[in-house]
Amino acid sequence: MQRYIIMRILQAILVLVVVSVIAFALGHAGGNPLDAILPDDADATVRADLEEFWGINKPLHEQYFTYVWNAVRGDFGHSFKYPRFTVSELIADRFMATIQLAGAGILVAVVIGLPVGVLTATYRDTIFDWTGKVVALLGQSLPVFWLGIVLMWIFAVQLDWFPTSGKGGIRNLVLPAIAIGWFQVAAMLRLVRSSMLDVLDSEYVKLARIKGLPERKIIWKHCLRNAAIAPLTYFAITLGSLMVGSVSIETVFQWPGLGFLLFNAARSSDYALLQGIMLTFTTIYIVANLLVDIAYAYLDPRIRYT
Amino acid sequence: MAVALPELSSPRPPSRMGHYAREVFRYPVIPVAVLVIVLLIPALGADWIAPYDPLKGDMKNRFAEPSAQHWFGTDDIGRDVLSRAMHGARVSLLVASVAILISGIIGTSFGIVSAFYGGWADNLMMRLVDISLSLPIIVVAIVIAAMAGPSMKILIAVLVLSQWSRYARLVRGEALTIRAQDYISRARVAGASNFRIMLRYIFPNIVNTIVVLATLQVGFVIVLEATLSFLGAGISRPTPAWGVMVADGRSFVTDAWWLSFFPGLAILLTVLSMNLLGDWLRDKLDPKQRNL
């Protein structure tokens, strides 16, 4: 067990190192960033000062280690686009908005996916089941950014129920949350359906039926409680991918989170900021996956030996 | 070989609606028809059947609503949305097929070699797969495109980077079971070289799995491509690509819904049909991979 966890942590660190090398290399692949922001006839001393300020005049490996050391301490340097802010300040500023959106997406998935999943499993081959299948299929196939725009057009432009974009009260959150949660609804639904079907087949459900318990109680209490374990653990993984998936939805709704910041940083070639966000996202993603794997290993001993 | 089993009696007789639906879905007629109409014909024949030039605008005819002249309307510089969507099909098909072909070849060879040799090589190769699978690809792609400038080559490279490992992992799993079969050791005794065993004895037995995975991946890759293009990390303007068209329409959603709607619908229909086709293929060719 301990060996598995250590291996798994080492592996996560390895991935982080790879990503940091990619981030670092990408920053240098585009040539000297000062060429992009300084005018051609810029004063040589200004240039030298800026090189000193961003540390671009040192050898590469030294720059890399400085970069990693600073990154570990949460210092990603200064943004090129907003030189008065550090990258960490910009990221910290937007972080909560992304968490909020991802959380709302999970909420949507649980509130819709769980009950519909139960219904589709209980009433197989009925209209519920078919609706559920259509929802699940659409969830896999709908491009979320397009779904966001369609929702915006229907509910914000035509019906004027919700604002089109930006952050504000709870009403601003509804459309982006549905758009980002849609895929998760489908995933949740499928997971709940299949584990409900397993549970409905089990002996203790038969016993409960023989005992004469009302069907409603059997399904929503006895079955769901057992069937919900797998789908719920799944959401730990989802939080990581939801945050990453937030990039397109935040861009559609101009939600001031990390994803939108990434999009804007890419447009303005703000590479310090890009690297910072990339490392932040990757770290969250990898740590979430790591925790899930460890949790699974505790729950399911078979995993440790494969 | 698949043997038709008699239907097991289910506790509740299937409803009439379910019965009809099943009849229609026995063969994927509708998905294939949709794919031909939305993806294949436009992709191959856009030059001949598109009613207008996808790149030439008509400033007198901006934001024309969908009508008999312009079925899908016109955009902010008067370009015909239908013609652009048709040419967009070509981009989607091209990018998706090339990306899937390359990642399939890389992933399959990787998976077979890894399973065949085992030991530390296998370990090392699977760590590479793990690394590739744990990259948040959208973020990486945006960063790469921002640094290197968006282009179709970079887009395909990014898609391959994110997809090859799925084939590698699946193929390795399959190849491990096959390697343990008797006929592999017999082939070795008969003097077959390693390369020959991998190519002639292992590979043919996993072709079905690869085909099924590839079909199921087409939809995913098309959405990924569209997402990256939408975010400015894929196809660059003015080439008409579905993702780019949806992105351009976003600013005009209050006045001209058709700009984003139709290209997005094309993505949806294509991906939906591809997934249905993939599910059907999986049930036919490779029923044990239900969880793909």
XYZ file of C-alpha atoms in Angstrom:
598
model
C 0.000 0.000 0.000
C 2.668 2.461 1.050
C 4.763 1.432 -1.892
C 1.854 2.088 -4.240
C 1.231 5.532 -2.797
C 4.901 6.472 -2.976
C 5.119 5.290 -6.570
C 2.016 7.197 -7.418
C 3.311 10.400 -5.798
C 6.662 10.080 -7.563
C 4.823 9.654 -10.811
C 2.745 12.780 -10.174
C 5.921 14.728 -9.449
C 7.442 13.417 -12.656
C 4.460 14.661 -14.636
C 4.759 18.045 -12.963
C 8.436 18.232 -13.894
C 7.599 17.378 -17.498
C 4.931 20.059 -17.567
C 7.223 22.642 -16.027
C 9.851 21.872 -18.670
C 7.207 22.251 -21.377
C 6.053 25.529 -19.862
C 9.590 26.788 -19.553
C 10.601 25.684 -23.035
C 7.530 27.214 -24.605
C 8.376 30.510 -23.017
C 11.680 30.440 -24.851
C 10.547 28.903 -28.114
C 9.064 32.167 -29.311
C 12.392 33.999 -29.090
C 13.106 36.898 -26.806
C 9.795 38.154 -25.419
C 11.207 41.650 -25.188
C 11.241 41.803 -28.990
C 7.494 41.576 -28.894
C 6.832 44.278 -26.341
C 9.656 46.753 -26.916
C 9.757 48.999 -29.971
C 12.639 48.276 -32.383
C 14.485 51.468 -31.516
C 14.266 50.906 -27.759
C 17.126 52.219 -25.678
C 19.791 49.575 -24.920
C 19.876 50.366 -21.212
C 16.106 50.054 -20.919
C 16.434 46.707 -22.621
C 19.196 45.575 -20.302
C 17.203 46.705 -17.282
C 14.178 44.743 -18.421
C 16.309 41.691 -19.140
C 17.675 41.952 -15.630
C 14.164 42.423 -14.226
C 12.826 39.281 -15.905
C 16.126 37.408 -15.618
C 16.362 36.655 -19.341
C 20.101 37.321 -19.506
C 21.178 34.234 -17.542
C 22.020 30.759 -18.962
C 19.049 28.519 -19.708
C 19.424 25.854 -17.033
C 19.941 28.545 -14.426
C 16.814 30.265 -15.615
C 14.941 26.978 -15.406
C 15.957 26.257 -11.841
C 15.192 29.801 -10.769
C 11.877 29.449 -12.532
C 10.987 26.189 -10.803
C 12.179 27.397 -7.427
C 10.081 30.511 -7.749
C 7.099 28.564 -9.056
C 7.225 26.201 -6.101
C 6.995 29.213 -3.833
C 4.043 30.460 -5.844
C 6.015 33.145 -7.637
C 5.492 33.021 -11.390
C 7.001 36.408 -12.049
C 5.309 39.456 -13.465
C 2.666 39.503 -16.143
C 3.876 41.090 -19.384
C 0.483 42.511 -20.154
C -0.177 43.889 -16.682
C 3.362 44.571 -15.439
C 2.133 46.048 -12.189
C 0.663 42.718 -11.105
C 2.414 39.457 -10.418
C 1.073 36.380 -12.133
C 0.179 34.889 -8.769
C -1.914 37.918 -7.878
C -3.813 37.652 -11.141
C -4.344 33.922 -10.673
C -5.416 34.256 -7.046
C -7.825 36.979 -8.070
C -9.572 34.720 -10.574
C -9.272 31.420 -8.779
C -12.437 31.568 -6.726
C -14.586 32.418 -9.729
C -13.476 29.224 -11.449
C -14.027 27.140 -8.314
C -17.483 28.659 -8.002
C -18.359 27.773 -11.592
C -16.972 24.246 -11.320
C -18.869 23.720 -8.058
C -22.097 24.949 -9.630
C -21.491 22.558 -12.535
C -21.155 19.632 -10.127
C -24.312 20.724 -8.357
C -26.203 20.712 -11.649
C -24.848 17.257 -12.432
C -25.896 15.823 -9.083
C -29.304 17.504 -8.966
C -30.237 16.382 -12.484
C -28.058 13.340 -13.110
C -28.732 11.425 -9.902
C -32.562 11.333 -9.941
C -32.780 10.885 -13.705
C -30.235 8.079 -13.487
C -32.365 6.339 -10.869
C -35.515 6.776 -12.947
C -33.915 5.401 -16.106
C -32.704 2.325 -14.231
C -36.016 1.731 -12.480
C -38.246 2.222 -15.470
C -36.274 0.424 -18.144
C -37.522 0.616 -21.716
C -40.043 3.303 -20.908
C -40.166 6.929 -21.892
C -37.916 7.751 -18.884
C -35.259 5.386 -20.079
C -35.345 6.731 -23.606
C -35.222 10.331 -22.442
C -32.312 9.442 -20.233
C -30.507 7.778 -23.112
C -31.014 10.821 -25.312
C -29.698 13.098 -22.578
C -26.671 10.868 -22.067
C -25.972 10.735 -25.771
C -26.341 14.485 -26.181
C -24.068 15.002 -23.224
C -21.280 13.201 -25.031
C -21.884 14.907 -28.332
C -22.776 18.527 -27.597
C -19.859 20.902 -27.927
C -20.166 22.769 -24.621
C -19.106 26.122 -25.989
C -21.910 25.911 -28.537
C -24.397 24.795 -25.905
C -23.387 27.876 -23.927
C -24.098 30.153 -26.861
C -27.441 28.491 -27.604
C -28.498 28.754 -23.956
C -27.408 32.374 -23.968
C -29.434 33.071 -27.090
C -32.594 31.394 -25.812
C -32.632 32.368 -22.148
C -30.700 35.613 -22.096
C -31.421 37.211 -25.469
C -34.886 35.934 -26.386
C -36.497 35.341 -22.997
C -34.340 37.805 -21.061
C -34.441 35.641 -17.921
C -30.732 35.760 -17.232
C -27.911 38.168 -18.037
C -25.843 37.270 -21.098
C -22.421 37.366 -19.511
C -20.171 38.523 -16.735
C -20.177 37.760 -13.038
C -22.623 39.076 -10.498
C -25.466 37.537 -8.546
C -26.724 33.989 -8.649
C -28.584 34.717 -11.890
C -25.286 35.144 -13.704
C -24.246 31.695 -12.620
C -27.243 29.713 -13.904
C -26.504 29.497 -17.628
C -22.756 28.836 -17.390
C -23.395 26.233 -14.691
C -25.888 24.353 -16.867
C -23.580 24.548 -19.852
C -20.564 23.266 -17.955
C -22.568 20.703 -15.985
C -24.241 19.188 -19.025
C -21.475 16.760 -19.851
C -21.273 15.755 -16.195
C -25.024 15.206 -16.090
C -24.629 12.658 -18.843
C -21.693 10.964 -17.139
C -23.485 10.921 -13.796
C -26.617 9.550 -15.377
C -24.837 6.667 -17.029
C -22.908 5.787 -13.889
C -25.972 5.911 -11.652
C -27.976 3.902 -14.158
C -25.465 1.091 -14.425
C -24.784 0.834 -10.717
C -28.515 1.025 -9.958
C -29.099 -1.848 -12.342
C -26.482 -3.912 -10.521
C -27.988 -3.126 -7.152
C -31.562 -3.787 -8.293
C -30.440 -7.287 -9.182
C -28.958 -8.003 -5.781
C -30.243 -10.356 -3.102
C -30.930 -7.740 -0.472
C -33.232 -5.875 -2.789
C -35.150 -9.072 -3.377
C -35.291 -9.521 0.387
C -36.574 -5.993 0.857
C -39.276 -6.707 -1.717
C -40.207 -9.973 -0.022
C -40.384 -8.114 3.263
C -43.053 -5.981 1.620
C -41.283 -2.640 1.775
C -42.845 -0.031 -0.498
C -41.052 0.137 -3.852
C -40.377 3.852 -3.410
C -38.459 3.177 -0.221
C -36.537 0.276 -1.735
C -35.376 2.321 -4.652
C -34.614 5.696 -3.152
C -33.282 4.469 0.162
C -31.848 0.978 -0.091
C -30.715 0.986 -3.699
C -29.610 4.542 -4.170
C -27.510 4.549 -1.040
C -25.473 1.651 -2.381
C -25.515 2.695 -5.978
C -24.364 6.247 -5.333
C -20.864 5.388 -4.099
C -19.224 4.936 -7.470
C -20.782 8.007 -9.124
C -19.911 10.210 -6.171
C -16.267 9.219 -6.051
C -16.195 9.959 -9.748
C -16.727 13.611 -8.955
C -13.363 14.018 -7.362
C -11.871 13.359 -10.783
C -14.397 15.645 -12.311
C -13.431 18.673 -10.296
C -10.027 18.663 -11.929
C -11.358 18.208 -15.426
C -14.225 20.627 -14.787
C -11.761 23.353 -13.939
C -9.859 22.683 -17.107
C -13.089 22.411 -19.070
C -14.127 25.778 -17.750
C -11.884 27.457 -20.308
C -14.437 27.443 -23.118
C -17.480 28.180 -20.972
C -15.753 31.046 -19.202
C -14.794 32.419 -22.581
C -18.363 32.168 -23.877
C -19.864 33.858 -20.826
C -16.891 36.125 -20.141
C -16.796 34.690 -16.661
C -13.806 36.255 -14.916
C -12.111 33.012 -13.910
C -8.835 31.285 -14.705
C -10.054 29.921 -18.018
C -11.003 33.316 -19.359
C -7.726 34.687 -18.050
C -5.911 31.946 -19.943
C -7.817 32.773 -23.108
C -6.933 36.461 -22.809
C -3.329 35.735 -21.914
C -3.077 33.609 -25.069
C -4.506 36.399 -27.191
C -2.112 38.975 -25.822
C 0.889 36.562 -25.836
C 1.415 37.186 -22.144
C 3.665 34.202 -21.685
C 4.543 34.569 -18.019
C 0.846 34.544 -17.276
C 0.269 31.625 -19.664
C 2.931 29.529 -17.972
C 1.561 30.399 -14.553
C -1.979 29.374 -15.444
C -0.786 26.249 -17.213
C 1.171 25.168 -14.143
C -1.747 25.992 -11.845
C -4.266 24.045 -13.910
C -1.939 21.094 -14.350
C -1.125 20.968 -10.659
C -4.792 20.959 -9.705
C -5.539 18.323 -12.290
C -2.683 16.063 -11.257
C -3.244 16.446 -7.534
C -6.959 15.691 -7.952
C -6.131 12.554 -9.931
C -3.527 11.540 -7.376
C -5.975 11.863 -4.488
C -8.586 9.873 -6.364
C -6.144 7.077 -7.129
C -5.046 6.886 -3.529
C -8.629 6.894 -2.307
C -9.496 4.109 -4.735
C -6.498 2.094 -3.643
C -7.766 2.251 -0.076
C -11.265 1.287 -1.117
C -10.392 -1.385 -3.643
C -7.351 -3.511 -2.810
C -7.224 -5.016 -6.307
C -5.887 -1.745 -7.721
C -2.688 -1.899 -5.700
C -1.561 -5.058 -7.411
C -2.052 -4.102 -11.010
C -18.020 -15.341 -34.378
C -21.176 -13.865 -33.044
C -23.959 -16.321 -32.434
C -27.501 -15.042 -32.275
C -28.851 -15.817 -28.840
C -32.562 -15.958 -28.174
C -33.764 -12.873 -26.345
C -33.942 -13.467 -22.627
C -37.375 -12.737 -21.325
C -37.351 -9.431 -19.498
C -39.494 -8.894 -16.396
C -41.463 -6.116 -18.084
C -42.547 -6.452 -21.720
C -40.881 -3.724 -23.818
C -43.162 -0.847 -24.662
C -44.348 -0.284 -28.194
C -42.247 2.857 -28.521
C -39.170 1.002 -27.394
C -39.912 -1.684 -29.943
C -40.103 0.717 -32.881
C -37.067 2.615 -31.751
C -35.122 -0.603 -31.568
C -36.158 -1.582 -35.064
C -34.836 1.707 -36.427
C -31.633 1.446 -34.453
C -30.895 -2.175 -35.349
C -28.763 -0.904 -38.183
C -27.355 2.601 -37.855
C -29.218 3.840 -40.926
C -29.962 7.283 -39.596
C -26.466 8.005 -38.252
C -24.842 6.909 -41.479
C -27.272 8.994 -43.535
C -26.617 12.035 -41.358
C -22.866 11.529 -41.631
C -23.059 11.321 -45.398
C -25.181 14.464 -45.656
C -23.528 16.616 -43.005
C -19.922 15.508 -43.235
C -19.021 13.406 -46.244
C -20.768 15.099 -49.162
C -19.883 18.650 -48.076
C -16.306 17.671 -47.237
C -15.667 16.026 -50.586
C -17.813 18.211 -52.790
C -17.745 21.663 -51.193
C -16.001 23.128 -54.236
C -18.854 22.110 -56.525
C -21.971 22.195 -54.401
C -21.348 25.190 -52.159
C -23.589 27.961 -53.533
C -21.140 30.795 -52.773
C -17.452 31.468 -52.258
C -16.749 30.751 -48.559
C -14.160 33.526 -48.331
C -15.733 36.278 -50.406
C -17.911 38.719 -48.525
C -20.695 40.913 -49.820
C -20.790 44.093 -47.783
C -24.232 45.009 -49.115
C -25.614 41.780 -47.759
C -24.359 41.568 -44.182
C -26.305 39.686 -41.507
C -28.906 38.452 -43.973
C -31.357 36.170 -42.201
C -31.716 32.582 -43.377
C -33.699 32.707 -46.629
C -34.057 30.949 -49.957
C -30.900 32.656 -51.276
C -28.868 32.058 -48.128
C -30.256 29.009 -46.340
C -28.123 29.598 -43.264
C -27.939 33.397 -43.620
C -24.821 35.518 -44.043
C -22.217 36.672 -41.542
C -20.802 40.022 -40.453
C -19.016 40.617 -43.744
C -21.701 39.080 -45.908
C -20.235 35.611 -46.423
C -22.675 32.753 -46.967
C -22.823 30.660 -43.791
C -23.945 27.492 -45.603
C -20.986 27.607 -47.977
C -18.617 28.232 -45.112
C -20.130 25.365 -43.115
C -19.644 23.046 -46.103
C -15.993 23.956 -46.372
C -15.768 23.625 -42.597
C -16.804 19.974 -42.936
C -13.675 19.420 -44.997
C -11.451 20.870 -42.278
C -13.106 18.783 -39.570
C -12.892 15.584 -41.578
C -9.304 16.186 -42.628
C -8.023 17.121 -39.195
C -9.905 14.345 -37.421
C -8.859 11.595 -39.838
C -5.209 12.580 -39.969
C -5.008 12.982 -36.192
C -6.717 9.652 -35.562
C -4.643 7.835 -38.155
C -1.364 9.087 -36.721
C -2.303 8.550 -33.095
C -3.689 5.115 -33.949
C -0.452 4.067 -35.633
C 1.770 5.458 -32.887
C -0.431 4.184 -30.070
C -0.872 0.701 -31.542
C 2.823 0.137 -32.203
C 3.617 1.486 -28.771
C 1.067 -0.739 -27.083
C 2.105 -3.918 -28.883
C 5.818 -3.371 -28.332
C 5.241 -2.516 -24.696
C 3.186 -5.647 -24.058
C 5.464 -7.859 -26.100
C 8.747 -7.002 -24.441
C 7.415 -6.412 -20.952
C 9.834 -5.744 -18.112
C 11.443 -2.364 -17.652
C 10.700 -1.273 -21.217
C 7.017 -1.864 -20.604
C 7.251 0.033 -17.337
C 8.969 2.991 -18.902
C 6.588 3.098 -21.834
C 3.527 2.954 -19.632
C 4.858 5.822 -17.509
C 5.021 7.820 -20.734
C 1.410 6.893 -21.394
C 0.466 7.983 -17.882
C 2.173 11.317 -18.376
C 0.413 11.876 -21.643
C -2.949 10.951 -20.129
C -2.514 13.286 -17.206
C -1.881 16.395 -19.265
C -4.829 18.798 -19.311
C -4.757 18.927 -23.070
C -6.886 22.002 -23.716
C -4.656 24.114 -21.517
C -1.491 22.704 -23.052
C -2.865 23.239 -26.550
C -3.779 26.851 -25.898
C -0.342 27.559 -24.515
C 1.422 25.831 -27.423
C -0.732 27.608 -29.996
C -0.149 30.948 -28.307
C 3.599 30.434 -28.342
C 4.001 28.874 -31.781
C 1.100 30.524 -33.555
C -1.976 28.515 -34.458
C -1.742 26.309 -37.533
C -3.246 23.093 -38.796
C -0.002 21.178 -38.262
C 0.247 22.263 -34.654
C -3.409 21.466 -34.141
C -2.944 17.937 -35.459
C 0.203 17.489 -33.388
C -1.646 18.521 -30.249
C -4.529 16.176 -31.011
C -2.101 13.303 -31.585
C -0.313 14.174 -28.353
C -3.559 13.827 -26.463
C -4.922 10.760 -28.235
C -2.106 8.293 -28.951
C -1.877 7.145 -25.350
C -5.488 5.943 -25.337
C -4.682 3.496 -28.114
C -1.435 2.515 -26.448
C -3.083 1.655 -23.159
C -5.958 -0.275 -24.696
C -3.783 -2.142 -27.181
C -1.271 -3.089 -24.516
C -4.029 -4.601 -22.392
C -5.299 -6.667 -25.298
C -1.835 -7.640 -26.475
C -0.876 -8.878 -23.005
C -3.642 -11.488 -23.082
C -2.796 -12.518 -26.618
C 0.900 -12.831 -25.878
C 0.093 -15.452 -23.259
C -1.753 -17.620 -25.790
C -0.319 -20.922 -26.950
C -0.131 -20.015 -30.594
C 2.337 -17.264 -29.850
C 4.829 -19.636 -28.253
C 4.248 -22.088 -31.078
C 4.937 -19.410 -33.634
C 8.143 -18.671 -31.795
C 9.128 -22.335 -31.814
C 8.402 -22.402 -35.514
C 11.015 -19.680 -35.869
C 8.933 -16.556 -36.332
C 10.821 -13.353 -35.571
C 9.615 -10.941 -32.910
C 8.532 -8.481 -35.548
C 6.611 -11.144 -37.406
C 4.841 -12.297 -34.250
C 3.783 -8.758 -33.422
C 2.630 -7.979 -36.941
C 1.084 -11.260 -38.049
C -0.095 -12.870 -34.833
C -0.855 -10.147 -32.334
C -1.942 -7.210 -34.468
C -4.707 -8.979 -36.456
C -6.335 -9.995 -33.196
C -6.676 -6.455 -31.946
C -7.704 -4.750 -35.171
C -11.347 -4.815 -34.164
C -10.648 -3.121 -30.881
C -8.636 -0.433 -32.604
C -11.305 0.187 -35.228
C -13.969 0.526 -32.561
C -11.896 2.882 -30.465
C -11.002 4.957 -33.509
C -14.652 5.305 -34.503
C -15.607 6.322 -31.000
C -12.730 8.782 -30.959
C -13.749 10.572 -34.170
C -16.547 12.441 -32.453
C -14.354 13.287 -29.505
C -11.557 14.558 -31.720
C -13.954 16.660 -33.799
C -15.289 18.315 -30.646
C -11.767 18.813 -29.340
C -10.671 20.336 -32.644
C -13.698 22.622 -32.663
C -13.091 23.625 -29.055
C -9.474 24.469 -29.758
C -10.418 26.408 -32.890
C -13.115 28.159 -30.882
C -10.479 29.199 -28.354
C -8.158 30.447 -31.071
C -5.744 27.548 -30.670
C -6.710 25.607 -33.758
C -7.542 26.559 -37.304
C -6.776 30.193 -37.968
C -8.962 32.660 -39.828
C -10.155 33.073 -42.519
C -10.202 29.299 -43.176
C -13.762 28.233 -42.483
C -13.792 25.741 -39.606
C -16.850 24.956 -37.520
C -15.269 25.932 -34.219
C -14.015 29.236 -35.590
C -17.442 29.998 -37.064
C -19.144 29.399 -33.713
C -16.543 31.626 -32.044
C -17.048 34.436 -34.558
C -20.806 34.233 -34.143
C -20.605 34.594 -30.394
C -20.186 38.369 -30.518
C -23.318 38.681 -32.654
C -25.545 36.336 -30.699
C -28.012 39.119 -29.901
C -28.579 40.033 -33.554
C -27.661 37.056 -35.692
C -28.204 33.713 -33.976
C -27.609 31.787 -37.202
C -23.879 32.561 -37.282
C -23.105 30.278 -34.355
C -26.130 28.029 -34.526
C -25.643 26.221 -37.844
C -21.947 25.353 -37.608
C -22.531 24.162 -34.040
C -25.461 22.060 -35.210
C -23.192 20.509 -37.825
C -20.711 19.563 -35.085
C -23.491 18.148 -32.942
C -25.019 16.039 -35.737
C -21.656 14.734 -36.872
C -20.488 13.799 -33.412
C -23.816 12.322 -32.396
C -23.933 10.102 -35.478
C -20.316 9.116 -35.083
C -20.948 8.061 -31.488
C -24.022 6.045 -32.455
C -22.088 4.386 -35.232
C -19.232 3.669 -32.840
C -21.565 2.109 -30.279
C -23.081 -0.072 -32.952
C -19.679 -1.133 -34.269
C -18.511 -1.918 -30.778
C -21.477 -4.192 -30.167
C -20.883 -5.918 -33.499
C -17.110 -6.232 -33.562
C -15.947 -6.102 -30.022
C -18.697 -6.794 -27.505
C -16.297 -7.245 -24.621
C -15.281 -3.585 -24.701
C -18.598 -2.357 -23.340
C -16.898 0.219 -21.187
C -14.977 1.938 -23.946
